[in-house]
Short mmCIF file of C-alpha atoms in Angstrom, two decimals:
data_model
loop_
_atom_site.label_atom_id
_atom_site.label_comp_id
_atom_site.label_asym_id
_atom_site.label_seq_id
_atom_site.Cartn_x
_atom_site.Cartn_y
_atom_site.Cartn_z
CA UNK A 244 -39.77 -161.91 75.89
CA UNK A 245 -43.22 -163.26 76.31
CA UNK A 246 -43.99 -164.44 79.76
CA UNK A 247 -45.98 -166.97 81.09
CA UNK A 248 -49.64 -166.05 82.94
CA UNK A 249 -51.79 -169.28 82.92
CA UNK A 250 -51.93 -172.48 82.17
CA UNK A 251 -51.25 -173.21 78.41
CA UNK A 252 -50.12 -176.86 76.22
CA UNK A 253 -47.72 -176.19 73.77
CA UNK A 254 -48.26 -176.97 70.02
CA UNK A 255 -51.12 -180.29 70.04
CA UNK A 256 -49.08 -181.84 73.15
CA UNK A 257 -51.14 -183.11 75.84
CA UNK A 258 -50.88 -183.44 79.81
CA UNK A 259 -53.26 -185.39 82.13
CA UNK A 260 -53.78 -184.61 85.98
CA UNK A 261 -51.73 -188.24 87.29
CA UNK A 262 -48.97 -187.95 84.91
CA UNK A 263 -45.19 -188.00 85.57
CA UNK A 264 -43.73 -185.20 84.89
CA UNK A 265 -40.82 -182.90 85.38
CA UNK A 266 -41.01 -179.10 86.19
CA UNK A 267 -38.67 -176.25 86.20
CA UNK A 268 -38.29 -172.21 85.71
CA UNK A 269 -38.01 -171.18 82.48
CA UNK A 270 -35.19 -168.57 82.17
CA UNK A 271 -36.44 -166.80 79.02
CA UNK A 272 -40.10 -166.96 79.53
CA UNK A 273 -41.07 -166.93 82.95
CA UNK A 274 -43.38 -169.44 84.66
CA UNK A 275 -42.71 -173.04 84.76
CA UNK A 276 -41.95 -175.82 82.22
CA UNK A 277 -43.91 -179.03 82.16
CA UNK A 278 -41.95 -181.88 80.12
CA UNK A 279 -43.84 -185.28 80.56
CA UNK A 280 -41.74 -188.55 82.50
CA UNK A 281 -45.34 -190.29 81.54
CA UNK A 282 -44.77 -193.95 79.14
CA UNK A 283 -48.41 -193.47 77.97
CA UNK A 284 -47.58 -189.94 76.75
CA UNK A 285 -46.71 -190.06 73.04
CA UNK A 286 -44.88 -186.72 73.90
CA UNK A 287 -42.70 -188.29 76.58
CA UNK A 288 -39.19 -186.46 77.23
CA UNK A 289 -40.37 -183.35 75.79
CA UNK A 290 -41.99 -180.04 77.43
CA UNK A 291 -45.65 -180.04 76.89
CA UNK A 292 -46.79 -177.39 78.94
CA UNK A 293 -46.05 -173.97 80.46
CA UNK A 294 -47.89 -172.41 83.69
CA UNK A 295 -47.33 -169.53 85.92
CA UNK A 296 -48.62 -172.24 88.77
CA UNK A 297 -48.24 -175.73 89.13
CA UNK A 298 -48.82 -178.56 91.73
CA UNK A 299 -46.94 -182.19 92.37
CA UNK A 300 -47.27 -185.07 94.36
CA UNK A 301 -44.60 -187.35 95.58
CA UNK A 302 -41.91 -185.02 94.37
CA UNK A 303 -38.32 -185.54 94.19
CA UNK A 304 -35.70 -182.45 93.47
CA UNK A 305 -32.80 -183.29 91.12
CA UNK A 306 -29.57 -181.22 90.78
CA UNK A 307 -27.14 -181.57 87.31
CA UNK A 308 -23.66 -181.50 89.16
CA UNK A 309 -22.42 -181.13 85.60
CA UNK A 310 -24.95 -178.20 84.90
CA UNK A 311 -24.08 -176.69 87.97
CA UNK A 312 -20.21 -176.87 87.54
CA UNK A 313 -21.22 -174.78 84.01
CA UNK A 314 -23.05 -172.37 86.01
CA UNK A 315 -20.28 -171.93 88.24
CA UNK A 316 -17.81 -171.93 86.13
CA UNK A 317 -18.61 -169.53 83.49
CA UNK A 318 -21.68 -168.35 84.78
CA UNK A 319 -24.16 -169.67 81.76
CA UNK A 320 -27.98 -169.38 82.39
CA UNK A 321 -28.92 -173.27 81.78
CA UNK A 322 -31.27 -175.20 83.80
CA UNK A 323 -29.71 -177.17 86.36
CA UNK A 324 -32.16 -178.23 88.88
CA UNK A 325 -35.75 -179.73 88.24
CA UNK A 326 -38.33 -181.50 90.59
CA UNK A 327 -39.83 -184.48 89.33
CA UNK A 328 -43.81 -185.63 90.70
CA UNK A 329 -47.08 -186.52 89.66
CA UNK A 330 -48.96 -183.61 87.71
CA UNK A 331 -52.20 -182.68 89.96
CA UNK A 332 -53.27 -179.20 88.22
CA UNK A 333 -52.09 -176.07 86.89
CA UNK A 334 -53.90 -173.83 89.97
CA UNK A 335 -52.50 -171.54 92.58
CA UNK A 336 -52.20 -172.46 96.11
CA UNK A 337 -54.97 -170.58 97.25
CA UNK A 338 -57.13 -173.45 95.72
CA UNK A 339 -55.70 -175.41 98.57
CA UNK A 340 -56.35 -172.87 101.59
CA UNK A 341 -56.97 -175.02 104.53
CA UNK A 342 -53.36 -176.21 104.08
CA UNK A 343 -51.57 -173.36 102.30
CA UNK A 344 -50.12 -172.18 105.89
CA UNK A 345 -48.48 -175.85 106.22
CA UNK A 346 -46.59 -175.32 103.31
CA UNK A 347 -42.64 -174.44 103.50
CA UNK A 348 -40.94 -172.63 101.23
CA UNK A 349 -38.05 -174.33 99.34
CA UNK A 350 -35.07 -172.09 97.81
CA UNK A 351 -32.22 -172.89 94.69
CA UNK A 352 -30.37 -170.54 92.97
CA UNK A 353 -26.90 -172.18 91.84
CA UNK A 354 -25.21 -168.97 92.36
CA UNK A 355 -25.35 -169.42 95.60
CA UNK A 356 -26.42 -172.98 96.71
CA UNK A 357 -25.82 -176.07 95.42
CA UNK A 358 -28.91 -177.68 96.25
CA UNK A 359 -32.74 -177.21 97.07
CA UNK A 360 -32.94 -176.34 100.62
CA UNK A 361 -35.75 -175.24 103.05
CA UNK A 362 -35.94 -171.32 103.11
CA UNK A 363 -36.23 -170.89 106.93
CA UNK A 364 -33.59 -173.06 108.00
CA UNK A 365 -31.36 -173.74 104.85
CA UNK A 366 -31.50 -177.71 105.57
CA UNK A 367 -31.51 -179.86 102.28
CA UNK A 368 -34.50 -180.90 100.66
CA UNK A 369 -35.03 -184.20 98.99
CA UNK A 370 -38.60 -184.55 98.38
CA UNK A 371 -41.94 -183.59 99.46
CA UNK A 372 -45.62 -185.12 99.26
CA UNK A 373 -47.03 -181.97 98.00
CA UNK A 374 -45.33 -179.10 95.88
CA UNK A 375 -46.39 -175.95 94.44
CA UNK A 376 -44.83 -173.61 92.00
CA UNK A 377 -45.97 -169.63 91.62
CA UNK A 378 -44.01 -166.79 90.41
CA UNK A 379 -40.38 -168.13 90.66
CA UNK A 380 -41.24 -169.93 94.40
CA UNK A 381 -41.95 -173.06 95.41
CA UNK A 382 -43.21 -174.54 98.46
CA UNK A 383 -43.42 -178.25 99.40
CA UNK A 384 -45.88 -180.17 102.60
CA UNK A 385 -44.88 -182.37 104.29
CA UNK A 386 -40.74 -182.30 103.21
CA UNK A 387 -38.48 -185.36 103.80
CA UNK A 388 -34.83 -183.99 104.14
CA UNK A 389 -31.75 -186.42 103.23
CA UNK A 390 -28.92 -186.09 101.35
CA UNK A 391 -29.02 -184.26 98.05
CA UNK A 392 -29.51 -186.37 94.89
CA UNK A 393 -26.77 -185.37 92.13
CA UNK A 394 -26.90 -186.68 88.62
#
């Protein structure tokens, strides 16, 4: 299984700092997916990048009830749960070190929650102005917590 260390497009596909985008763990490679939400992408609706980091703004976290019933059901690695933002960069947190310590970090794993929540204090995450993904974590700034959003 090759894994993911940096920052790398896939095939000619291209990916702008601004763009809409969607990101999620990839279970067979490691590191993060980057499929492109972005009209003016010709590659929208299709994964165009993979990183071992990545940063959003103005994220929202989405949860498949149908994907997670599958999940749960027959326990079937599929990807359930994706946060949606605008695409700043492909760099690790440290790049942001006068506010990495504000940062919280957020937790899903469908076997044993159904939806993103805060790590210290298991409420439910909605969205966040600023999120970063590293290894399989994620942490979000400034988190607004509300009811979860199934689809």
């Amino acid at each position: 299984m090759k894994k993911v260390k940096e920052f790398c497009l896939k095939d000619e596909r291209t990916l702008q700092p601004y763009e809409r985008v969607e990101v999620y763990y990839n279970l067979h490679q490691g590191g993060f997916s980057i499929k492109s939400l972005d009209t003016k992408n010709k590659d929208k609706g299709r994964v165009v990048a993979y990183s071992s980091f990545v940063q959003l703004k103005d994220a929202t976290f989405h949860v498949s009830e149908a994907g997670l019933n599958k999940i749960k059901a027959n326990g079937t690695k599929l990807v359930c749960a994706v946060v949606r933002g605008i695409f700043l960069n492909a760099e690790p947190l440290e790049s942001l070190d006068h506010m990495a310590f504000d940062f919280e970090p957020i937790y899903f794993n469908p076997k044993r929650v159904d939806r993103f929540i805060k790590s210290f204090d298991n409420q439910v995450v909605n969205s966040a102005e600023h999120v970063c993904f590293y290894d399989k974590h994620c942490a979000g700034l400034h988190i607004n917590k509300s009811e979860l959003i199934y689809e």
